[in-house]
Short mmCIF file of C-alpha atoms and ligand atoms in Angstrom, two decimals:
data_model
loop_
_atom_site.label_atom_id
_atom_site.label_comp_id
_atom_site.label_asym_id
_atom_site.label_seq_id
_atom_site.Cartn_x
_atom_site.Cartn_y
_atom_site.Cartn_z
CA UNK A 1 -10.80 -4.03 -25.18
CA UNK A 2 -10.29 -2.20 -28.50
CA UNK A 3 -7.11 -2.87 -30.45
CA UNK A 4 -4.71 0.02 -30.87
CA UNK A 5 -3.45 0.34 -34.46
CA UNK A 6 0.22 1.33 -34.58
CA UNK A 7 1.86 3.29 -37.38
CA UNK A 8 5.57 3.64 -36.65
CA UNK A 9 7.48 6.70 -37.74
CA UNK A 10 9.88 6.31 -40.64
CA UNK A 11 11.78 9.43 -39.48
CA UNK A 12 12.82 8.99 -35.83
CA UNK A 13 13.88 12.29 -34.32
CA UNK A 14 17.24 13.13 -32.82
CA UNK A 15 16.95 12.67 -29.05
CA UNK A 16 18.29 15.39 -26.75
CA UNK A 17 21.96 14.66 -26.17
CA UNK A 18 22.49 16.33 -22.78
CA UNK A 19 19.97 14.99 -20.27
CA UNK A 20 21.11 17.53 -17.68
CA UNK A 21 19.68 20.34 -19.85
CA UNK A 22 16.23 18.98 -20.65
CA UNK A 23 14.18 21.51 -18.68
CA UNK A 24 10.45 20.80 -18.69
CA UNK A 25 8.26 20.41 -21.76
CA UNK A 26 10.82 21.24 -24.43
CA UNK A 27 11.03 17.93 -26.34
CA UNK A 28 8.46 15.42 -27.61
CA UNK A 29 8.94 11.80 -28.61
CA UNK A 30 8.40 10.06 -31.96
CA UNK A 31 4.80 8.93 -31.51
CA UNK A 32 1.44 10.00 -30.09
CA UNK A 33 -1.81 8.25 -29.27
CA UNK A 34 -5.10 9.43 -30.80
CA UNK A 35 -8.71 8.33 -30.33
CA UNK A 36 -11.93 9.95 -31.53
CA UNK A 37 -15.31 10.41 -29.96
CA UNK A 38 -18.29 10.93 -32.23
CA UNK A 39 -21.84 11.02 -31.00
CA UNK A 40 -23.52 7.73 -31.81
CA UNK A 41 -20.21 5.88 -32.09
CA UNK A 42 -18.63 6.61 -28.71
CA UNK A 43 -14.85 6.50 -28.27
CA UNK A 44 -13.36 4.69 -31.24
CA UNK A 45 -10.40 4.34 -33.60
CA UNK A 46 -7.57 4.20 -31.04
CA UNK A 47 -4.25 4.52 -32.81
CA UNK A 48 -0.60 5.38 -32.33
CA UNK A 49 0.84 7.49 -35.11
CA UNK A 50 4.03 9.52 -35.70
CA UNK A 51 4.11 12.65 -33.50
CA UNK A 52 3.01 15.71 -35.44
CA UNK A 53 0.59 18.65 -35.70
CA UNK A 54 -3.13 18.04 -35.26
CA UNK A 55 -5.45 19.17 -38.02
CA UNK A 56 -8.18 21.30 -36.44
CA UNK A 57 -10.96 23.40 -37.92
CA UNK A 58 -10.45 27.04 -36.85
CA UNK A 59 -13.98 26.85 -35.42
CA UNK A 60 -13.04 23.83 -33.22
CA UNK A 61 -14.84 24.44 -29.94
CA UNK A 62 -11.81 23.81 -27.71
CA UNK A 63 -10.17 26.87 -29.26
CA UNK A 64 -13.07 29.14 -28.32
CA UNK A 65 -14.65 27.92 -25.10
CA UNK A 66 -11.91 25.89 -23.48
CA UNK A 67 -13.75 22.55 -23.41
CA UNK A 68 -10.65 20.49 -22.70
CA UNK A 69 -9.19 18.41 -19.90
CA UNK A 70 -5.72 17.02 -19.29
CA UNK A 71 -3.60 14.84 -17.03
CA UNK A 72 0.05 14.55 -16.11
CA UNK A 73 1.95 11.44 -15.05
CA UNK A 74 5.47 10.10 -15.54
CA UNK A 75 7.32 6.99 -16.70
CA UNK A 76 10.56 6.07 -14.93
CA UNK A 77 13.47 3.81 -15.85
CA UNK A 78 13.94 1.10 -13.20
CA UNK A 79 17.42 -0.12 -12.21
CA UNK A 80 16.63 -3.50 -13.88
CA UNK A 81 16.11 -1.67 -17.20
CA UNK A 82 12.32 -1.99 -17.07
CA UNK A 83 9.86 0.90 -17.15
CA UNK A 84 7.51 1.94 -14.34
CA UNK A 85 4.44 4.17 -14.05
CA UNK A 86 3.19 5.63 -10.78
CA UNK A 87 -0.50 5.09 -9.91
CA UNK A 88 -1.69 5.66 -13.50
CA UNK A 89 -5.19 4.44 -12.63
CA UNK A 90 -5.55 7.46 -10.33
CA UNK A 91 -4.81 9.81 -13.22
CA UNK A 92 -7.44 8.20 -15.40
CA UNK A 93 -9.99 8.29 -12.58
CA UNK A 94 -9.28 12.01 -12.17
CA UNK A 95 -9.52 12.50 -15.93
CA UNK A 96 -13.07 11.19 -15.72
CA UNK A 97 -13.85 13.56 -12.83
CA UNK A 98 -12.65 16.42 -15.01
CA UNK A 99 -14.57 15.00 -17.98
CA UNK A 100 -17.76 15.01 -15.98
CA UNK A 101 -17.32 18.67 -14.98
CA UNK A 102 -16.53 19.70 -18.56
CA UNK A 103 -19.39 17.67 -20.17
CA UNK A 104 -16.94 15.33 -21.88
CA UNK A 105 -18.04 11.70 -22.27
CA UNK A 106 -16.17 9.37 -19.88
CA UNK A 107 -13.25 7.32 -21.11
CA UNK A 108 -12.61 3.67 -20.25
CA UNK A 109 -10.01 4.15 -17.51
CA UNK A 110 -8.40 0.72 -17.82
CA UNK A 111 -8.13 1.14 -21.58
CA UNK A 112 -6.56 4.58 -21.18
CA UNK A 113 -3.89 3.06 -18.89
CA UNK A 114 -3.23 0.41 -21.56
CA UNK A 115 -2.90 3.16 -24.18
CA UNK A 116 -0.31 4.93 -22.01
CA UNK A 117 1.60 1.66 -21.56
CA UNK A 118 1.63 0.88 -25.26
CA UNK A 119 2.81 4.36 -26.22
CA UNK A 120 5.50 4.41 -23.50
CA UNK A 121 6.68 0.93 -24.55
CA UNK A 122 7.11 2.15 -28.12
CA UNK A 123 8.99 5.34 -27.16
CA UNK A 124 10.78 3.99 -24.07
CA UNK A 125 14.22 4.85 -25.45
CA UNK A 126 13.24 8.46 -24.80
CA UNK A 127 13.16 7.99 -21.01
CA UNK A 128 16.08 10.18 -19.99
CA UNK A 129 18.93 9.08 -17.75
CA UNK A 130 19.80 11.07 -14.66
CA UNK A 131 18.49 11.87 -11.19
CA UNK A 132 15.25 13.85 -11.31
CA UNK A 133 14.62 13.07 -14.99
CA UNK A 134 11.66 11.11 -16.36
CA UNK A 135 9.29 10.82 -19.30
CA UNK A 136 6.32 13.12 -18.69
CA UNK A 137 3.05 11.77 -20.06
CA UNK A 138 0.37 14.25 -21.06
CA UNK A 139 -3.04 12.77 -21.88
CA UNK A 140 -5.63 15.38 -22.95
CA UNK A 141 -9.06 15.61 -24.53
CA UNK A 142 -10.26 18.47 -26.72
CA UNK A 143 -13.65 19.37 -28.19
CA UNK A 144 -13.30 19.49 -31.97
CA UNK A 145 -16.81 20.28 -33.33
CA UNK A 146 -16.52 23.12 -35.85
CA UNK A 147 -19.16 25.22 -34.14
CA UNK A 148 -18.98 28.65 -32.52
CA UNK A 149 -22.20 28.24 -30.55
CA UNK A 150 -21.76 27.34 -26.89
CA UNK A 151 -22.86 23.79 -26.08
CA UNK A 152 -21.20 20.53 -25.06
CA UNK A 153 -19.28 19.02 -27.97
CA UNK A 154 -20.42 15.96 -29.93
CA UNK A 155 -16.97 15.31 -31.37
CA UNK A 156 -13.79 15.06 -29.33
CA UNK A 157 -10.22 13.92 -29.65
CA UNK A 158 -8.24 12.08 -26.95
CA UNK A 159 -4.49 12.56 -27.38
CA UNK A 160 -1.47 11.31 -25.41
CA UNK A 161 1.96 12.83 -25.93
CA UNK A 162 5.28 12.16 -24.18
CA UNK A 163 8.06 14.53 -23.19
CA UNK A 164 11.48 13.71 -21.69
CA UNK A 165 11.82 16.13 -18.77
CA UNK A 166 14.09 17.30 -16.00
CA UNK A 167 12.94 19.19 -12.89
CA UNK A 168 9.91 21.47 -13.38
CA UNK A 169 11.52 24.36 -11.54
CA UNK A 170 15.07 25.43 -12.39
CA UNK A 171 15.61 25.44 -8.59
CA UNK A 172 15.27 21.61 -8.60
CA UNK A 173 15.13 20.57 -4.96
CA UNK A 174 16.34 23.97 -3.77
CA UNK A 175 13.61 25.91 -1.98
CA UNK A 176 11.42 28.19 -4.12
CA UNK A 177 10.17 31.68 -3.29
CA UNK A 178 6.39 32.04 -3.32
CA UNK A 179 4.23 35.15 -3.62
CA UNK A 180 0.93 35.19 -1.73
CA UNK A 181 -1.68 36.49 -4.16
CA UNK A 182 -4.23 38.93 -2.77
CA UNK A 183 -5.79 40.44 -5.89
CA UNK A 184 -6.58 37.52 -8.21
CA UNK A 185 -8.20 34.18 -7.39
CA UNK A 186 -7.78 30.87 -9.20
CA UNK A 187 -11.14 29.19 -8.61
CA UNK A 188 -14.22 29.18 -6.39
CA UNK A 189 -16.36 26.34 -5.08
CA UNK A 190 -18.90 25.46 -7.74
CA UNK A 191 -16.40 26.45 -10.43
CA UNK A 192 -13.85 24.13 -12.04
CA UNK A 193 -10.98 24.31 -9.53
CA UNK A 194 -10.99 20.56 -8.81
CA UNK A 195 -10.88 19.70 -12.52
CA UNK A 196 -7.66 19.53 -14.50
CA UNK A 197 -8.64 21.86 -17.30
CA UNK A 198 -6.77 24.56 -19.15
CA UNK A 199 -9.05 27.36 -17.94
CA UNK A 200 -7.74 27.03 -14.39
CA UNK A 201 -4.21 27.53 -15.64
CA UNK A 202 -5.21 30.42 -17.92
CA UNK A 203 -6.74 32.05 -14.85
CA UNK A 204 -3.40 31.75 -13.06
CA UNK A 205 -1.17 33.40 -15.67
CA UNK A 206 -1.68 37.04 -14.75
CA UNK A 207 -0.79 36.57 -11.10
CA UNK A 208 2.14 34.35 -12.02
CA UNK A 209 3.43 37.05 -14.34
CA UNK A 210 3.23 39.69 -11.61
CA UNK A 211 4.96 37.37 -9.13
CA UNK A 212 7.70 36.41 -11.62
CA UNK A 213 8.45 40.08 -12.30
CA UNK A 214 9.26 40.39 -8.60
CA UNK A 215 11.49 37.34 -8.55
CA UNK A 216 9.00 34.76 -7.24
CA UNK A 217 8.68 31.27 -8.71
CA UNK A 218 4.98 30.71 -8.07
CA UNK A 219 1.86 32.15 -6.52
CA UNK A 220 0.07 30.91 -3.40
CA UNK A 221 -3.67 31.14 -3.95
CA UNK A 222 -6.18 32.10 -1.30
CA UNK A 223 -9.85 31.08 -1.36
CA UNK A 224 -11.99 33.09 -3.74
CA UNK A 225 -14.68 34.15 -1.24
CA UNK A 226 -13.05 35.28 2.00
CA UNK A 227 -9.51 35.53 0.60
CA UNK A 228 -8.41 34.10 3.89
CA UNK A 229 -7.77 30.38 3.51
CA UNK A 230 -4.85 28.78 1.70
CA UNK A 231 -5.75 26.78 -1.43
CA UNK A 232 -2.78 25.68 -3.53
CA UNK A 233 0.41 26.93 -5.17
CA UNK A 234 0.63 27.47 -8.94
CA UNK A 235 1.10 23.95 -10.26
CA UNK A 236 1.22 22.19 -6.87
CA UNK A 237 -0.72 21.33 -3.73
CA UNK A 238 0.81 22.77 -0.58
CA UNK A 239 1.71 21.47 2.91
CA UNK A 240 2.80 23.37 6.04
CA UNK A 241 4.40 21.84 9.12
CA UNK A 242 3.41 23.79 12.21
CA UNK A 243 4.47 22.65 15.66
CA UNK A 244 4.86 19.05 14.50
CA UNK A 245 1.50 18.89 12.66
CA UNK A 246 1.61 18.59 8.88
CA UNK A 247 -1.36 20.45 7.43
CA UNK A 248 -2.66 20.58 3.88
CA UNK A 249 -5.82 22.37 2.75
CA UNK A 250 -8.82 20.04 2.55
CA UNK A 251 -10.24 19.37 -0.93
CA UNK A 252 -13.49 21.30 -1.01
CA UNK A 253 -14.17 21.72 -4.69
CA UNK A 254 -11.81 24.51 -5.63
CA UNK A 255 -8.49 22.66 -5.20
CA UNK A 256 -6.95 20.01 -7.45
CA UNK A 257 -6.87 16.58 -5.83
CA UNK A 258 -3.21 15.86 -6.53
CA UNK A 259 -2.00 12.27 -6.78
CA UNK A 260 1.34 13.29 -5.28
CA UNK A 261 -0.63 15.04 -2.52
CA UNK A 262 -2.59 11.84 -1.84
CA UNK A 263 0.58 9.74 -1.88
CA UNK A 264 2.37 12.11 0.54
CA UNK A 265 -0.56 11.96 2.96
CA UNK A 266 -0.49 8.17 2.80
CA UNK A 267 3.29 8.05 3.32
CA UNK A 268 3.15 10.49 6.26
CA UNK A 269 0.36 8.46 7.88
CA UNK A 270 2.37 5.27 7.41
CA UNK A 271 5.28 6.94 9.26
CA UNK A 272 2.96 7.81 12.15
CA UNK A 273 3.14 11.57 11.49
CA UNK A 274 0.26 13.81 12.42
CA UNK A 275 -1.13 14.89 9.04
CA UNK A 276 -4.32 16.87 8.79
CA UNK A 277 -6.49 17.94 5.86
CA UNK A 278 -8.37 21.04 6.94
CA UNK A 279 -8.99 24.70 6.28
CA UNK A 280 -5.79 26.61 6.94
CA UNK A 281 -5.92 30.38 7.26
CA UNK A 282 -2.99 32.42 5.96
CA UNK A 283 -3.08 34.26 9.31
CA UNK A 284 -2.35 30.97 11.10
CA UNK A 285 0.77 30.45 8.97
CA UNK A 286 1.93 34.03 9.53
CA UNK A 287 1.34 33.72 13.29
CA UNK A 288 3.27 30.42 13.33
CA UNK A 289 6.15 32.08 11.50
CA UNK A 290 6.13 34.87 14.10
CA UNK A 291 6.01 32.59 17.13
CA UNK A 292 8.60 30.18 15.75
CA UNK A 293 6.34 27.15 15.20
CA UNK A 294 6.35 27.21 11.38
CA UNK A 295 8.83 24.43 10.69
CA UNK A 296 8.46 23.69 6.98
CA UNK A 297 6.44 24.38 3.85
CA UNK A 298 6.50 22.48 0.58
CA UNK A 299 4.54 21.93 -2.60
CA UNK A 300 3.68 18.58 -4.17
CA UNK A 301 2.81 17.73 -7.77
CA UNK A 302 3.59 15.28 -10.55
CA UNK A 303 5.65 17.79 -12.48
CA UNK A 304 7.21 19.45 -9.44
CA UNK A 305 7.45 16.26 -7.26
CA UNK A 306 8.32 17.83 -3.86
CA UNK A 307 9.29 21.46 -3.90
CA UNK A 308 10.39 23.03 -0.63
CA UNK A 309 9.25 26.60 -0.03
CA UNK A 310 12.03 28.77 1.35
CA UNK A 311 10.28 32.10 1.39
CA UNK A 312 6.72 33.41 1.40
CA UNK A 313 5.97 37.01 0.46
CA UNK A 314 2.87 38.08 2.36
CA UNK A 315 2.11 41.72 1.52
CA UNK A 316 5.23 43.55 2.69
CA UNK A 317 6.56 40.71 4.81
CA UNK A 318 9.17 38.25 3.63
CA UNK A 319 8.75 35.10 5.68
CA UNK A 320 11.81 32.87 5.50
CA UNK A 321 10.99 29.25 6.32
CA UNK A 322 13.47 26.83 7.90
CA UNK A 323 16.31 29.27 7.18
CA UNK A 324 15.50 29.01 3.45
CA UNK A 325 16.60 25.36 3.43
CA UNK A 326 14.77 22.12 2.65
CA UNK A 327 13.19 20.60 5.77
CA UNK A 328 13.50 17.01 6.95
CA UNK A 329 9.89 16.09 6.09
CA UNK A 330 10.17 17.40 2.52
CA UNK A 331 13.52 15.66 2.06
CA UNK A 332 12.21 12.32 3.39
CA UNK A 333 9.09 12.55 1.22
CA UNK A 334 11.19 13.36 -1.84
CA UNK A 335 13.64 10.50 -1.21
CA UNK A 336 10.90 7.95 -0.51
CA UNK A 337 8.54 8.98 -3.28
CA UNK A 338 11.19 9.15 -5.98
CA UNK A 339 12.76 5.95 -4.63
CA UNK A 340 9.44 4.11 -5.07
CA UNK A 341 8.78 5.73 -8.44
CA UNK A 342 12.21 4.79 -9.79
CA UNK A 343 11.93 1.26 -8.28
CA UNK A 344 15.03 1.86 -6.15
CA UNK A 345 13.00 1.32 -2.95
CA UNK A 346 10.41 -1.34 -2.10
CA UNK A 347 6.82 -0.46 -3.01
CA UNK A 348 4.79 -1.56 0.04
CA UNK A 349 1.66 0.22 -1.23
CA UNK A 350 1.59 -1.41 -4.68
CA UNK A 351 1.71 1.99 -6.40
CA UNK A 352 4.09 1.10 -9.20
CA UNK A 353 2.75 -0.34 -12.45
CA UNK A 354 5.28 -1.96 -14.76
CA UNK A 355 4.92 -1.16 -18.45
C1 COI B 401 1.48 18.17 -13.24
O1 COI B 401 2.04 18.30 -12.16
O2 COI B 401 1.47 17.12 -13.87
C2 COI B 401 0.79 19.28 -13.86
O3 COI B 401 -0.12 19.02 -14.59
C3 COI B 401 1.27 20.63 -13.64
C4 COI B 401 1.48 21.24 -14.96
C5 COI B 401 0.52 22.28 -15.27
C6 COI B 401 2.83 21.34 -15.44
#
């Protein structure tokens, strides 16, 4: 394994003083990890340096054609004072899936986990105190060739930055209101929907803007072909509980394979719940709401954790779910998942990795 050179900052930053007001993505720690890829040399020169601006040529290809991929995971403070990561190997495996789709050379997954650990160890004093707070870890890779022709890059930069965060949504664990999007689509099969790449999020901004203007937190995407089947919600995968069955859209190429999604499915199965990955038509959800069998809806994601959905706006209808309150499944998933992540509960699945 390559050795990571470490250059410590001589000017540590002031840490946020009120951990109840962190929000999401507003602060960054003292250091960052960098590693270069150059054709002929492969991935090389791994290093941790003081956090600061990247020097990029204005012609850098990531700025023009969006050849970039990213990940999101979190570090948690355990009650014994140690630091824990949650299934980091799954993030690095997904990073390589995204890399493949974006013509980015694969990274060494085990090495990337080590890089995360070393960076988190160095900046661990930034892990915020407080329920729902954690240190968000953002690995990303960008194409840096100074070239405005369209082709896969020969020079790339792998970066990892850290951000002390609170809940992603200001609502916290209070149910969010979601707008079902009919006009725009996020991704289609054969496109990049399963990859974690900036373009998918750029594609989502317009609809999110329209929804926000009407007071909705996020958009629920429908499939890009028939505009009939449920895909995912803004920055989360989505689950519906109908008549006792917990349903989440199957991964068929256009949906992000969330690690929180996967963990929730595994938890639900371990509790003996009926959980199904399949195509789910919006009409089925609307019919269930009308006949009283729609029991719960919630989103799952690293940033959002578990986010109950209290209202769905479908055209002119406002569907209120579970009286606009968090349901028992969402609450149990939240309590169990965060309990395992924070090392407050036993980890029967071996998901937690100590730093
Ligand atoms: C995450 O949940 O980690 C994400 O990457 C969502 C994000 C776009 C904030």
